[in-house]
Short mmCIF file of C-alpha atoms in Angstrom, two decimals:
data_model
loop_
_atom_site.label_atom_id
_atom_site.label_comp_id
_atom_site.label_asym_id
_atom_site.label_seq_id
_atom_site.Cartn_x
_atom_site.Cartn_y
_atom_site.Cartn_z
CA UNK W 932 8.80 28.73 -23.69
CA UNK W 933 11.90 28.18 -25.09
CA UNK W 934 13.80 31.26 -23.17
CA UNK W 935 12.57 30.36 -19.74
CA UNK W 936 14.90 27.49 -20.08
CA UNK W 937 17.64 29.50 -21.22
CA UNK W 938 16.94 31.75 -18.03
CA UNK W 939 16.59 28.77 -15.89
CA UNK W 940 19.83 27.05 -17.18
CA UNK W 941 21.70 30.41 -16.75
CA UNK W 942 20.87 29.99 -13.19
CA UNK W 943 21.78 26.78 -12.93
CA UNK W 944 25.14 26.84 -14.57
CA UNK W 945 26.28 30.31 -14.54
CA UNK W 946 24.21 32.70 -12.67
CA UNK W 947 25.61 35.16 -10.34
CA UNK W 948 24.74 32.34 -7.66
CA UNK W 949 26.39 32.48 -3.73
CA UNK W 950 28.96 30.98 -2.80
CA UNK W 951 27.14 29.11 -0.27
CA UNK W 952 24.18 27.14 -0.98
CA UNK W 953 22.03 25.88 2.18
CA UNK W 954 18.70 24.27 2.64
CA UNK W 955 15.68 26.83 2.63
CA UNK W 956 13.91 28.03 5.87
CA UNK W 957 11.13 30.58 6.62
CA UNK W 958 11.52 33.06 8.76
CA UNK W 959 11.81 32.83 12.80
CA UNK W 960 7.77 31.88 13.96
CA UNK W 961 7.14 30.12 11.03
CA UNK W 962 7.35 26.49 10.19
CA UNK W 963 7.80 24.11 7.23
CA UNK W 964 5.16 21.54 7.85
CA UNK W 965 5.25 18.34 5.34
CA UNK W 966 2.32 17.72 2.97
CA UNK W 967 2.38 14.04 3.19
CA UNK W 968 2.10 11.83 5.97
CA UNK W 969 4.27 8.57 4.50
CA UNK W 970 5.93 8.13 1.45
CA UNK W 971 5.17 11.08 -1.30
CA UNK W 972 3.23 10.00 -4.34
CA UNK W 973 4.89 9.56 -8.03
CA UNK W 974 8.60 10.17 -6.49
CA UNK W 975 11.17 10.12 -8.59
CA UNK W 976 14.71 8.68 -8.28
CA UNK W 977 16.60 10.84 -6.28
CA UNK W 978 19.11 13.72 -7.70
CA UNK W 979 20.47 15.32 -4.89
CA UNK W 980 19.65 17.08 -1.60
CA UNK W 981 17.85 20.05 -1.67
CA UNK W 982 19.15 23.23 -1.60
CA UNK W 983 19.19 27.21 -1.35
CA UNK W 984 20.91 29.52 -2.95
CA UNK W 985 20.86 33.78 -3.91
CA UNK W 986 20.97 34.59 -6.69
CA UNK W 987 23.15 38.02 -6.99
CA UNK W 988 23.18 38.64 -11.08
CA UNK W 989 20.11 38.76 -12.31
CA UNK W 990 18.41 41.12 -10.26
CA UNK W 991 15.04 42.05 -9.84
CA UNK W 992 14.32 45.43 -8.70
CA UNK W 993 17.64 45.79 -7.95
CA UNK W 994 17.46 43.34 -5.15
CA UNK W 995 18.79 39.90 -5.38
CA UNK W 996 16.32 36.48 -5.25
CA UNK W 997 16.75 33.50 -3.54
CA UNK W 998 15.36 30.35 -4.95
CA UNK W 999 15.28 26.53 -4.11
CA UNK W 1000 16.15 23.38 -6.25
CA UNK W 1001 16.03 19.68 -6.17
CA UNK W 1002 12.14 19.37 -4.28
CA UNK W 1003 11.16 16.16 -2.43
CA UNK W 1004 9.42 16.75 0.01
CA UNK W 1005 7.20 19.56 -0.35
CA UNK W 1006 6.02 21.55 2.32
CA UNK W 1007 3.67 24.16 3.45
CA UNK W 1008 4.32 27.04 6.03
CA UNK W 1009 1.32 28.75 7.22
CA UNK W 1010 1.68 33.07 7.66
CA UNK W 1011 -1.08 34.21 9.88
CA UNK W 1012 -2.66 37.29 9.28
CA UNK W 1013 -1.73 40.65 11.11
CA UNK W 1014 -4.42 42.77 12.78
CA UNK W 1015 -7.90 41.72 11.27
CA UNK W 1016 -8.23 38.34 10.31
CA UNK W 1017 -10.89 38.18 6.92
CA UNK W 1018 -11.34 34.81 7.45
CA UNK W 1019 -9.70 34.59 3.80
CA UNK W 1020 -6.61 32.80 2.33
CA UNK W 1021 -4.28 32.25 0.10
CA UNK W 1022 -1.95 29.07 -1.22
CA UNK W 1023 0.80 30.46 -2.84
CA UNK W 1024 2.69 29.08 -5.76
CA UNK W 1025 5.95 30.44 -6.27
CA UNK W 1026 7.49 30.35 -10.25
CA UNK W 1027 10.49 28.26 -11.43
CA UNK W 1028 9.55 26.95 -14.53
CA UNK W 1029 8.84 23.58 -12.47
CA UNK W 1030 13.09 23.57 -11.92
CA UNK W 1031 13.32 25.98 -9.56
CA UNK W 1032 11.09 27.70 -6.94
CA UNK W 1033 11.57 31.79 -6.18
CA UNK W 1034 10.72 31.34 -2.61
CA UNK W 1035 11.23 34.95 -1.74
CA UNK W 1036 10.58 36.69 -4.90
CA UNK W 1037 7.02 34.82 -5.67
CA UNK W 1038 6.57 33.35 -1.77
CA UNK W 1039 7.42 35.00 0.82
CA UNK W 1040 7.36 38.81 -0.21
CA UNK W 1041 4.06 37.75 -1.02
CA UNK W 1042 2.89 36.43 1.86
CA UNK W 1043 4.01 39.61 3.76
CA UNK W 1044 1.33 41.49 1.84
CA UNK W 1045 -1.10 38.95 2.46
CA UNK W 1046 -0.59 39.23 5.72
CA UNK W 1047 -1.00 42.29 5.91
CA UNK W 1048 -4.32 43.18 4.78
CA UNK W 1049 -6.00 39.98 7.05
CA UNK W 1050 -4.97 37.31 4.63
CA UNK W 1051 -3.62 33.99 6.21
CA UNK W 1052 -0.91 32.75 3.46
CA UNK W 1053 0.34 29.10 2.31
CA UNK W 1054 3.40 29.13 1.07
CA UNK W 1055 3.73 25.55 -0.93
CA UNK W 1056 7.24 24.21 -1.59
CA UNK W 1057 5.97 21.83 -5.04
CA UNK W 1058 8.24 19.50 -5.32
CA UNK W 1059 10.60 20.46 -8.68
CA UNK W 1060 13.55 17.70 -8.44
CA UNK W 1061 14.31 17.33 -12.30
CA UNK W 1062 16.97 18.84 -13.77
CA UNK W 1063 17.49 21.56 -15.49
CA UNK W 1064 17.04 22.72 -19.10
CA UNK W 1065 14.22 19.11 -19.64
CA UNK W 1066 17.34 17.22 -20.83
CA UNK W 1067 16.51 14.90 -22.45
CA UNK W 1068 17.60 11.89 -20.82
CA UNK W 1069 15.55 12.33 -18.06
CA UNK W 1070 12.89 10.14 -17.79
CA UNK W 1071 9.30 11.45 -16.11
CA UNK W 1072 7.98 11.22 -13.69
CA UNK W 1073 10.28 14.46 -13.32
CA UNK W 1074 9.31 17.81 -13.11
CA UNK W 1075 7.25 19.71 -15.67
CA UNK W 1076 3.38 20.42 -16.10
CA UNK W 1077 0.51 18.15 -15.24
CA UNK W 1078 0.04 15.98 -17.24
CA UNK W 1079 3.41 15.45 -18.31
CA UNK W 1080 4.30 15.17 -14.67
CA UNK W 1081 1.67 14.68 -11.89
CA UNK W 1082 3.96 16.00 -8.83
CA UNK W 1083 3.01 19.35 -8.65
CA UNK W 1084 -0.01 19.13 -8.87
CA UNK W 1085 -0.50 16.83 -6.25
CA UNK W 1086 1.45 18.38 -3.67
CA UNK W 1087 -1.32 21.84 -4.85
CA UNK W 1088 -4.22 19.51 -4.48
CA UNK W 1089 -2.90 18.18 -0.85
CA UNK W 1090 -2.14 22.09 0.32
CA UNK W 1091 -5.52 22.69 -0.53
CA UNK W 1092 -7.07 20.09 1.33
CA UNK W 1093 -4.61 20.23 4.58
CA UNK W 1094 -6.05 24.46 4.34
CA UNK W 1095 -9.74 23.33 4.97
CA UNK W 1096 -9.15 20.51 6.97
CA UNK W 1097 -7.19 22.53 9.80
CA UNK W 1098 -9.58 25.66 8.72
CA UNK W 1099 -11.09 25.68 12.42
CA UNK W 1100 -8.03 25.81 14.06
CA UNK W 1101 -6.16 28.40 11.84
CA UNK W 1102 -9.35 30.58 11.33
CA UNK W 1103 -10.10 30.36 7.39
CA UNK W 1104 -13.45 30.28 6.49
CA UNK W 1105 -13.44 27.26 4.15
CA UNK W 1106 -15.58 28.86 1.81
CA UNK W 1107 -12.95 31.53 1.03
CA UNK W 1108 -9.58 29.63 0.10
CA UNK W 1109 -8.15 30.90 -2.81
CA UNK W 1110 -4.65 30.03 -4.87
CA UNK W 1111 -2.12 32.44 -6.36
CA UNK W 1112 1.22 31.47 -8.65
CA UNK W 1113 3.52 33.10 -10.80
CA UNK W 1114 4.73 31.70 -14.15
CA UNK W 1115 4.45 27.91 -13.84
CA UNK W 1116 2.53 28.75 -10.52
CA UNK W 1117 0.65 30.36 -12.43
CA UNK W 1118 -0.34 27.59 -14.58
CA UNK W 1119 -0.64 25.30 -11.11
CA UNK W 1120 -2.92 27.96 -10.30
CA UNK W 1121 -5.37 27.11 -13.61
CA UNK W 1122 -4.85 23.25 -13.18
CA UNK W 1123 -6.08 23.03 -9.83
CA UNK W 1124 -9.12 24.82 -10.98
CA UNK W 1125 -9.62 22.39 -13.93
CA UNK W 1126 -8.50 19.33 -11.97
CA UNK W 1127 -9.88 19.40 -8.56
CA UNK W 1128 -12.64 17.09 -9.28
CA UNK W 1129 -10.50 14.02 -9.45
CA UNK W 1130 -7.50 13.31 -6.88
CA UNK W 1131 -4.36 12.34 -8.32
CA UNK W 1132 -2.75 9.98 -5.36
CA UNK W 1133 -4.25 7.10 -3.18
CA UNK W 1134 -5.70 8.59 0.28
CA UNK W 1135 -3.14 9.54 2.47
CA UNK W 1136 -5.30 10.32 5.81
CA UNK W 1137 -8.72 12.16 6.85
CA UNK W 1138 -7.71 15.45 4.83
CA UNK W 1139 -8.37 13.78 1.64
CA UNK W 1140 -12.04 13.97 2.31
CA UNK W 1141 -11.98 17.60 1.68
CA UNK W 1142 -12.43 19.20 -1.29
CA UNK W 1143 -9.52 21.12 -3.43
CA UNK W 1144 -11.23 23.39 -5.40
CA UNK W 1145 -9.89 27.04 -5.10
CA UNK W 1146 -12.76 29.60 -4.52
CA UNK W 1147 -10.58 31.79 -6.61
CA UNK W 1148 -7.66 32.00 -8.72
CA UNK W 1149 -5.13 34.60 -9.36
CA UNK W 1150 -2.50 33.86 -12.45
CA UNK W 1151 0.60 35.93 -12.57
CA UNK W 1152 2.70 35.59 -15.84
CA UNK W 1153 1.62 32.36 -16.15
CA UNK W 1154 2.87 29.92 -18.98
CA UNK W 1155 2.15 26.42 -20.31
CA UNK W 1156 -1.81 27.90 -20.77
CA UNK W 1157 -2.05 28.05 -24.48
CA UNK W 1158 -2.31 24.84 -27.26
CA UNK W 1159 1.29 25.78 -28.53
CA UNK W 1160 2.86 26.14 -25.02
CA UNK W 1161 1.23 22.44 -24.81
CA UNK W 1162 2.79 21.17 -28.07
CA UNK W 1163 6.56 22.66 -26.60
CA UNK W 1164 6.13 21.20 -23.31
CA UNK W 1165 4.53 17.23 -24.97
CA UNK W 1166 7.94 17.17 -26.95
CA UNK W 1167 10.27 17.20 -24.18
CA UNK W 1168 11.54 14.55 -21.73
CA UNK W 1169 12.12 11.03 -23.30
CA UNK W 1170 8.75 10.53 -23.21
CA UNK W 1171 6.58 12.40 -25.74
CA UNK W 1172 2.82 13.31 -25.33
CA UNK W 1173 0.29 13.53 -27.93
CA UNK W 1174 -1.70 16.80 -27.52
CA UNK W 1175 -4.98 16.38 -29.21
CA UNK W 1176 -6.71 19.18 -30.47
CA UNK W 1177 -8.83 20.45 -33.72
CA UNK W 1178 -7.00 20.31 -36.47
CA UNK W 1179 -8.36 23.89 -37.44
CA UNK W 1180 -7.68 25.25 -34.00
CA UNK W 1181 -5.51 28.54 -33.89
CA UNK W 1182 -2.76 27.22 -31.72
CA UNK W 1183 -2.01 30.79 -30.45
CA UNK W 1184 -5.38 31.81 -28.69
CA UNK W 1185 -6.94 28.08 -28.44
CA UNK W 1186 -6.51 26.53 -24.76
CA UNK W 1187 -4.33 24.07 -23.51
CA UNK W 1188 -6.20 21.14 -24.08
CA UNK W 1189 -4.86 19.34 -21.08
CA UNK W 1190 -6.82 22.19 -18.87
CA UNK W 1191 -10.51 21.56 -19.49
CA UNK W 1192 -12.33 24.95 -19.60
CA UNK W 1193 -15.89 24.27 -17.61
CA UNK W 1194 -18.16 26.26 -15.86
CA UNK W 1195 -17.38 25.51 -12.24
CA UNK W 1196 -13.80 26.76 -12.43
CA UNK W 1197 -13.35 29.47 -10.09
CA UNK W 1198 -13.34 33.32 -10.67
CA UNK W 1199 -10.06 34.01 -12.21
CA UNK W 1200 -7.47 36.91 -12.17
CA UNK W 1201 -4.89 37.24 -15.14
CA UNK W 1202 -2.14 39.58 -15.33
CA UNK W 1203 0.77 39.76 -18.06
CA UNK W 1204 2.81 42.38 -20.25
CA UNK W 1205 2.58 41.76 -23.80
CA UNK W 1206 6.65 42.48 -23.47
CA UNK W 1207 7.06 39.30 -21.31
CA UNK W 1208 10.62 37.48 -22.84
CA UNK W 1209 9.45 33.88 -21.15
CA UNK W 1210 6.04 33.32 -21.30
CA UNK W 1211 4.30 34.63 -24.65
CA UNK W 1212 0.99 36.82 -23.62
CA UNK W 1213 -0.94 34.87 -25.55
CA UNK W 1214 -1.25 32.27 -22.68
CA UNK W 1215 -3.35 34.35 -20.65
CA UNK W 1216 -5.42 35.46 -23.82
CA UNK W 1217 -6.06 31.73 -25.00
CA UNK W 1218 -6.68 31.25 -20.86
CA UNK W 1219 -9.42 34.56 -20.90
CA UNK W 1220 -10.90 33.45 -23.91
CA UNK W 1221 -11.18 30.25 -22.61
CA UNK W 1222 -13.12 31.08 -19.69
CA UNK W 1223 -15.10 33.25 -20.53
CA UNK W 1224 -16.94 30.65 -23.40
CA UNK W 1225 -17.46 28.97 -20.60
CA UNK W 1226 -19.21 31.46 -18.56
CA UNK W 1227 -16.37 32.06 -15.66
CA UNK W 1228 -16.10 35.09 -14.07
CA UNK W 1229 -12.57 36.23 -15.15
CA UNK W 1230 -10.89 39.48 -15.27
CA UNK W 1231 -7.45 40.35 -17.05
CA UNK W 1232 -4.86 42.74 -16.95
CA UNK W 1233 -2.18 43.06 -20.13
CA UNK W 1234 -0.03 45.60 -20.06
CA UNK W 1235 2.31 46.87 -23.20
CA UNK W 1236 5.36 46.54 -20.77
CA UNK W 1237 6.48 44.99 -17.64
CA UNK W 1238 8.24 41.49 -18.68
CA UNK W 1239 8.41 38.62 -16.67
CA UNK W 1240 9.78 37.70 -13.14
CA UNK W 1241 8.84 40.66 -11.08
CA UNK W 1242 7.14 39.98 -8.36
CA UNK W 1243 5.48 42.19 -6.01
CA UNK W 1244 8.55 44.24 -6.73
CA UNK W 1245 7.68 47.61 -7.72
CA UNK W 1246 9.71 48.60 -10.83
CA UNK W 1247 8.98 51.91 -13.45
CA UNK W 1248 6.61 50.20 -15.04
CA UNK W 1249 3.07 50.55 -14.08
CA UNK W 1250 2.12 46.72 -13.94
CA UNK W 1251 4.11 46.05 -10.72
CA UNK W 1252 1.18 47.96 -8.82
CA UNK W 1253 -0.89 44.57 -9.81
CA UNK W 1254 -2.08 44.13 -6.14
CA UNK W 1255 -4.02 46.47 -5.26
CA UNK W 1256 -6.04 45.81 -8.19
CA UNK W 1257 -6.08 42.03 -6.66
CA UNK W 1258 -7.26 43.86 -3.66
CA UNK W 1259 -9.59 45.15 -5.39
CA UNK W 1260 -11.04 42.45 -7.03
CA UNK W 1261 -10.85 40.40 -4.31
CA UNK W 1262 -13.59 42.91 -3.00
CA UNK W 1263 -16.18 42.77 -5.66
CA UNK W 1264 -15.66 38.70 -5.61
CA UNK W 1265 -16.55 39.02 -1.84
CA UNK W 1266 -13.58 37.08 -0.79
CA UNK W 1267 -12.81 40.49 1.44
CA UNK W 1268 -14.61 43.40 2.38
CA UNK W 1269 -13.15 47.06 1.69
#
């Protein structure tokens, strides 16, 4: 875990960041619509507006990525599908390490391939206001994984519940809402599964009747999924969490004990290169394993090489074609037809 926050500070402090940073916007059509009615659950002291920014230095693809910082108020902006609508779709959860969301990289780009193949797409802006690096002095609630901080995870479980409750009038069958993150959206992805039974904020309005449980999952890269990503992430913050676990449990391939592993989780997609410099592959094995004790359909791609960060961008290495195998699986789930 450790050199995602080297990564993260780099583009913080030093990156090859514009000049210019802004506020985030989608694209012309589309609008950011706000998750929460009144005041937003858990919020934190305030460190600064919000902003945009490119970065221009560490590219991906060759292309630079833009990315937004200091959350809120989170937000969701609906894509509609183009040409046949499959009645599916999708709540997107772009990566960040819970600092900083890659709106384009991980959200947007994304949704344009939704899109196109008759999947409506969610973009979620989760609020990520802490600072960066976990410094120490910050006190939670601040951002970070559930349970160290609830935020995220709230704003998912909301998304998810605003989808079905305007289903009719954006033309998702409710029975087909699925989630897909990268990195720490990744591991938002897992937590709603394991967490949808119980909401984490007081009733904000009639959506709350619905229910948040993805139909499926997909995981890209995704971190904090293992017992020893737990341990890292309990120890920082001023406040420490005990992680409780077996004492005989192999920290490496056991589960993150804060995700509880049962039965009606939903189907689950995993994809990671064993290469990946951020998050180690053995969250998505401990994740697999995991699942598939408990009788989940799962299915999981590793890869010798590929790292971390890529998006749908295609690159020379064979695991950025991950989705048409999505695509495909998506299929034999009956999410979509061929």
């Amino acid at each position: 875990m450790k050199p995602l926050l080297f990564a993260m500070c780099v583009v913080f402090a030093f990156g090859g960041v514009s000049a210019q940073r802004t506020t985030w916007q989608p694209s012309p059509g589309h609008t950011q619509m706000p998750i929460w009615p009144g005041a937003v659950p858990d919020a934190p002291p305030a460190v600064g507006p919000e902003y945009a920014a490119t970065e221009t230095k560490e590219l991906v693809a060759g292309v630079p990525w833009v990315y937004v910082g200091k959350v809120s108020q989170p937000t969701i902006t609906v894509y509609a599908p183009k040409g046949k609508n499959t009645g599916a779709a999708v709540v997107v959860f772009p990566g960040g390490g819970y600092q900083i969301l890659a709106m384009d990289l991980e959200g947007t780009e994304v949704c344009d391939w939704l899109t196109s193949k008759g999947i409506t797409c969610v973009l979620l802006k989760y609020r990520v206001p802490g600072e960066a690096g976990y410094p120490k002095s910050v006190q939670y609630p601040k951002s970070g994984p559930y349970p160290e901080s609830p935020m995220a995870l709230e704003d998912a479980q909301r998304a998810m519940r605003l989808v079905r409750f305007h289903a009719a009038e954006w033309h998702i069958d409710p029975h087909k809402v699925g989630v897909l993150g990268f990195s720490a959206g990744g591991h938002l992805s897992a937590a709603i599964g394991a967490h949808f039974a119980k909401r984490l904020y007081p009733v904000a309005d009639a959506a709350d009747k619905e229910s948040c449980r993805p139909d499926f999952a997909v995981s890209i890269y995704p971190g904090h999924l293992s017992l020893s990503a737990a341990e890292w992430d309990a120890e920082q913050g001023t406040k420490k969490f005990v992680v409780r676990h077996p004492a005989n449990a192999d920290k490496k391939l056991a589960p993150n004990p804060d995700l509880p592993v049962t039965s009606k989780m939903p189907p689950t997609f995993l994809l990671q290169a064993e290469d990946d410099h951020v998050d180690d592959v053995n969250d998505s094995l401990a994740y697999y394993i995991a699942l598939k004790k408990a009788g989940v359909p799962v299915e999981m791609h590793l890869y010798a090489q590929g790292g971390h960060s890529f998006g749908l961008r295609r690159t020379k290495f064979p695991i950025t074609g991950w989705p048409r195998l999505v695509e495909t699986w998506l299929v034999t789930i009956a999410m979509i037809s061929e």
